[in-house]
Amino acid sequence: MSQAVRTRPEGSGQPLSEAYDTALLDLDGVVYAGGHAIAHAVDSLAVARTGGMHLAYVTNNALRTPDAVAEHLTELGIPTGADDVITSAQAVARLISEQVPAGARVLVIGGEGLRVALRERGLTPVESADDDPAAVVQGYGGPDLTWGRFAEASYAVARGVPWFASNTDLTIPSGRGIAPGNGAAVEVVRIATGREPQVAGKPLPPMHKETIIRTGAERPLVVGDRLDTDIEGAFNGGVDSLLVLTGVTDGAQLLAAPPQHRPTYVDADLRGLLTGQPEVTVGSDGFRCGGFTATAGADRLELEGEGEPLDGLRALCAAAWSAAGDGSCGLDGGKALARLGL
């Protein structure tokens, strides 16, 4: 899909919860971290929901079922039904069902979330490469997934059985730090077989398709913390996005973002759903937002003025993205970000 190159974050004269009918919310790093709700998430989502915004939770993690995810969110104080949860397991199950006969056997390398999603599409999960599967699917199976499961996948894939992956995120956050994700497991089978899987999860189109089918969103806003999955997924789907700074993305990564990783809006946390967004303007002295003015120098980004740090970051984004055009900004923004405490 051809899109105009974004050169600055956009403004909004009305709260985002009113400008868009549905928030497509990532979970880890946006709603919760390490199983606990992120600051302001519960209250902000309650206000957005009361105001009429539909909240849908979109995750690349294929381990848990929608029922389990909904139960966890409800326990955190965010009332959620299973129909409000969309997983990469559901997206990959639909992708498989479009390419194999009804009732076909599918070798599952992953957890219960994959098995439930396959059955929902009328497919039959099996456990062995000797069960004559019509497809192989890999999804995150948790820390107890054994090496023998990767061998089963490799035996079938090497014989030419079509191979699918729920997602290829190399890492996944945990309560103890960053752990290997499904993408790391996919690499094991890739190395063993020399084959490439079809991938369904963010940032690829099958996940966006699944989300729109299940939510019926007409004016969706993707809300995420990762540039390479959430924001790129919104870009690929041709929809707007809000980056929140409660997860993995920091200021330096945002300034260096190539076009497909540039969000429509930037805010500190989910309170950004409840407000308008300040406009970044351009003048003869640079890009202005709030009390800040940012410019791109010969080798670094410059920032002048005072005010809300997020306004300074938005102005810096405009200076960096405009200088980079359809590439990545290589200018040093470290000093300017340090001024902002970012």
XYZ file of C-alpha atoms in Angstrom:
342
model
C 0.000 0.000 0.000
C 1.478 3.349 -1.042
C 1.190 6.035 1.615
C 2.457 9.565 1.989
C 5.580 9.814 4.113
C 4.727 11.147 7.585
C 7.021 14.026 8.508
C 5.522 15.025 11.874
C 3.079 13.765 14.502
C -0.461 14.946 13.855
C -2.674 17.040 16.092
C -6.274 16.405 17.054
C -8.771 19.020 18.155
C -10.950 16.472 19.932
C -10.152 13.610 22.315
C -8.925 10.538 20.458
C -11.639 8.502 22.181
C -14.182 10.631 20.302
C -12.304 10.912 16.997
C -12.095 7.104 16.609
C -14.759 4.468 17.214
C -12.457 1.611 18.252
C -9.133 1.388 20.064
C -7.092 -1.638 18.971
C -4.917 -1.979 22.056
C -1.750 -3.970 22.392
C -1.406 -5.576 25.831
C 2.194 -6.017 27.022
C 3.718 -2.592 27.568
C 0.431 -0.759 26.960
C -2.220 -2.153 29.309
C -0.057 -4.252 31.607
C 3.567 -5.219 32.291
C 4.613 -8.339 34.131
C 0.946 -9.168 34.723
C 0.200 -5.879 36.526
C -1.753 -2.933 35.123
C 0.347 -0.010 33.914
C -0.229 3.287 35.699
C -3.365 5.129 34.497
C -4.413 2.252 32.219
C -7.452 1.047 34.187
C -8.932 4.507 34.777
C -8.220 5.773 31.268
C -9.811 2.766 29.592
C -12.858 3.042 31.855
C -13.407 6.667 30.825
C -12.918 5.869 27.122
C -15.350 2.946 27.323
C -17.965 4.980 29.208
C -17.709 7.640 26.500
C -18.654 5.117 23.840
C -15.303 3.967 22.481
C -15.113 0.241 21.721
C -12.023 -1.316 23.294
C -10.434 -4.332 21.619
C -7.268 -6.039 22.819
C -4.923 -7.270 20.105
C -1.983 -9.501 20.981
C 0.702 -11.391 19.092
C 0.957 -13.850 21.985
C -0.710 -17.071 20.816
C -0.352 -18.956 24.109
C -3.460 -17.850 26.005
C -7.020 -18.205 24.791
C -9.248 -15.114 24.430
C -11.175 -16.331 27.498
C -7.984 -16.424 29.575
C -6.893 -12.967 28.400
C -10.346 -11.517 29.102
C -10.349 -13.053 32.585
C -6.938 -11.536 33.343
C -8.000 -8.076 32.162
C -11.206 -8.278 34.179
C -9.191 -9.195 37.281
C -7.064 -6.073 36.695
C -10.238 -3.963 36.788
C -10.835 -3.755 33.024
C -14.148 -5.540 32.288
C -13.532 -7.560 29.130
C -15.326 -10.307 27.224
C -13.616 -12.956 25.127
C -15.065 -11.342 21.986
C -13.029 -8.225 22.772
C -9.726 -10.131 22.460
C -8.018 -10.845 19.139
C -4.916 -13.046 19.093
C -2.369 -14.022 16.479
C -3.564 -17.604 17.020
C -6.943 -16.609 15.573
C -5.283 -14.818 12.662
C -3.033 -17.745 11.755
C -5.900 -20.247 12.122
C -7.929 -18.279 9.572
C -4.900 -18.095 7.263
C -4.461 -21.875 7.453
C -8.180 -22.559 6.945
C -8.087 -20.630 3.676
C -5.419 -22.999 2.297
C -6.279 -26.492 3.565
C -9.459 -28.632 3.381
C -12.119 -28.357 6.083
C -11.330 -30.623 9.030
C -7.671 -30.968 8.013
C -5.081 -32.017 10.567
C -2.648 -29.356 11.731
C 0.525 -30.115 13.672
C 0.594 -27.707 16.621
C 3.854 -26.455 18.111
C 2.544 -24.143 20.810
C -0.068 -23.791 23.508
C -3.790 -24.024 24.119
C -4.505 -20.724 22.397
C -3.518 -22.248 19.060
C -5.562 -25.398 19.578
C -8.706 -23.470 20.476
C -8.301 -21.159 17.471
C -7.804 -24.081 15.070
C -10.900 -25.856 16.349
C -12.870 -22.626 15.952
C -12.028 -22.757 12.238
C -12.990 -26.448 11.958
C -9.429 -27.776 11.880
C -8.022 -30.716 13.856
C -4.931 -30.178 16.026
C -2.436 -33.072 16.119
C 0.824 -33.597 17.994
C 3.105 -35.599 15.684
C 4.631 -35.251 12.247
C 3.526 -38.880 11.771
C -0.168 -37.868 12.047
C -0.195 -36.865 8.344
C -0.763 -33.132 8.975
C -1.828 -30.830 6.151
C -0.029 -27.905 7.816
C 2.348 -27.067 10.654
C 1.730 -24.076 12.913
C 4.067 -22.520 15.469
C 3.042 -20.140 18.233
C 4.502 -19.136 21.566
C 4.146 -22.110 23.886
C 5.585 -20.772 27.113
C 8.854 -21.639 28.848
C 8.045 -25.354 29.099
C 7.913 -26.029 25.343
C 10.453 -28.825 24.816
C 13.130 -29.206 22.186
C 11.349 -32.273 20.844
C 8.435 -30.111 19.675
C 10.758 -28.169 17.378
C 12.011 -31.499 16.009
C 8.436 -32.560 15.208
C 7.913 -29.335 13.276
C 11.204 -29.792 11.433
C 10.361 -33.362 10.358
C 7.068 -32.252 8.797
C 8.331 -28.994 7.280
C 11.325 -30.773 5.713
C 8.862 -33.119 3.966
C 7.173 -30.125 2.350
C 4.205 -29.657 4.682
C 3.085 -25.986 4.572
C 4.453 -24.098 7.575
C 2.749 -21.220 9.387
C 3.776 -19.026 12.326
C 1.489 -16.984 14.524
C 4.167 -14.272 14.740
C 7.925 -13.814 14.635
C 8.570 -11.554 17.642
C 12.066 -12.542 18.739
C 11.450 -11.554 22.361
C 8.606 -11.449 24.856
C 8.489 -9.501 28.142
C 8.178 -11.413 31.395
C 8.119 -10.579 35.073
C 11.844 -11.419 35.262
C 12.966 -9.596 32.118
C 13.048 -10.230 28.370
C 12.664 -13.852 27.281
C 12.937 -15.557 23.854
C 9.711 -15.183 21.892
C 8.074 -17.238 19.165
C 10.387 -15.748 16.558
C 13.346 -17.372 18.288
C 11.577 -20.739 18.126
C 10.738 -20.169 14.458
C 14.442 -19.583 13.793
C 15.213 -23.061 15.156
C 12.963 -24.698 12.561
C 14.123 -22.328 9.822
C 17.757 -23.278 10.447
C 16.918 -26.992 10.531
C 14.877 -26.965 7.308
C 15.956 -23.972 5.229
C 12.263 -23.139 4.778
C 10.276 -19.957 5.411
C 6.882 -19.870 7.175
C 3.809 -17.856 6.304
C 3.347 -15.387 9.178
C 0.026 -14.006 10.412
C 0.727 -11.711 13.376
C 1.517 -8.023 13.651
C 2.732 -6.187 11.643
C 1.456 -8.293 8.735
C -1.935 -7.937 6.991
C -3.579 -11.194 8.239
C -3.618 -9.842 11.799
C -5.125 -6.526 10.711
C -7.732 -8.402 8.647
C -8.652 -10.594 11.611
C -8.963 -7.585 13.892
C -11.248 -5.650 11.553
C -13.434 -8.721 10.896
C -13.895 -9.390 14.602
C -14.385 -5.786 15.786
C -16.253 -4.266 12.851
C -14.225 -1.093 13.407
C -14.873 1.735 10.963
C -12.483 4.342 12.421
C -9.895 2.252 14.298
C -6.929 3.619 16.224
C -4.051 1.232 16.875
C -2.502 1.808 20.310
C 0.883 0.249 20.970
C 4.352 0.523 22.421
C 6.395 -1.195 19.698
C 7.361 0.466 16.438
C 8.093 -2.758 14.547
C 4.807 -4.524 15.332
C 2.063 -2.160 16.518
C 2.965 0.961 14.550
C 4.146 -0.859 11.429
C 0.982 -2.963 11.577
C -1.118 0.207 11.580
C 0.920 1.542 8.663
C 0.400 -1.674 6.685
C -3.327 -1.527 7.418
C -3.611 2.132 6.433
C -4.979 3.228 9.820
C -3.887 5.769 12.433
C -1.833 4.911 15.495
C -0.972 6.157 18.974
C 2.424 5.279 20.434
C 2.557 5.218 24.237
C 5.911 5.409 25.996
C 5.128 2.816 28.678
C 6.807 -0.097 26.901
C 9.880 -0.836 24.820
C 10.206 2.241 22.583
C 12.405 5.099 23.764
C 12.917 8.612 22.418
C 16.005 7.797 20.371
C 14.250 4.945 18.559
C 11.276 7.172 17.817
C 13.441 9.932 16.320
C 15.234 7.408 14.090
C 12.007 5.740 12.921
C 11.661 5.044 9.180
C 8.283 5.938 7.596
C 6.546 2.646 8.412
C 7.439 3.064 12.106
C 6.207 6.651 12.557
C 3.026 6.878 14.662
C 0.233 9.341 14.023
C 0.275 10.462 17.658
C 2.706 10.179 20.582
C 1.764 10.281 24.260
C 3.081 9.195 27.639
C 0.435 6.580 28.447
C -3.202 5.678 27.890
C -4.377 9.029 29.224
C -3.577 10.165 25.691
C -6.834 8.541 24.555
C -8.816 11.038 26.586
C -7.327 14.261 25.257
C -6.754 16.094 22.038
C -3.254 16.080 20.608
C -1.200 19.278 20.187
C -0.379 20.361 16.666
C 3.216 20.606 15.471
C 3.634 23.683 13.278
C 6.489 24.724 11.034
C 7.911 28.213 10.816
C 11.071 29.941 9.665
C 12.756 29.074 12.968
C 11.887 25.350 12.951
C 9.197 22.972 14.134
C 7.149 24.201 17.072
C 5.022 22.353 19.611
C 3.939 23.933 22.872
C 6.852 25.975 24.180
C 9.528 24.142 22.196
C 11.169 24.675 18.810
C 13.245 21.930 17.171
C 15.594 22.094 14.202
C 17.862 19.683 12.351
C 21.478 20.834 12.320
C 24.414 19.509 10.365
C 25.025 16.573 12.672
C 22.492 16.770 15.489
C 18.998 17.821 16.467
C 18.648 21.119 18.341
C 15.903 21.998 20.821
C 15.061 25.376 22.323
C 12.341 26.557 24.704
C 10.556 25.198 27.760
C 7.339 23.398 28.492
C 5.894 19.901 28.610
C 8.593 17.339 27.691
C 6.228 15.482 25.354
C 5.762 18.658 23.307
C 9.531 18.834 22.937
C 9.604 15.209 21.783
C 6.873 15.864 19.218
C 8.794 18.849 17.853
C 11.984 16.769 17.688
C 10.118 14.033 15.811
C 9.042 16.569 13.206
C 12.596 17.864 12.784
C 14.060 14.339 12.592
C 11.436 12.823 10.287
C 11.458 15.813 7.938
C 15.241 15.648 7.673
C 15.149 11.875 7.078
C 12.387 11.903 4.448
C 11.740 8.288 3.457
C 14.769 7.005 5.373
C 15.935 6.892 8.995
C 17.289 9.957 10.754
C 20.963 9.613 11.638
C 21.274 12.927 13.460
C 22.290 12.848 17.124
C 19.328 13.679 19.339
C 20.886 12.617 22.625
C 21.471 16.070 24.087
C 17.985 17.260 23.168
C 16.363 14.156 24.643
C 18.415 14.523 27.824
C 16.977 18.034 28.244
C 13.533 16.482 28.200
C 14.405 13.690 30.586
C 13.778 11.179 27.807
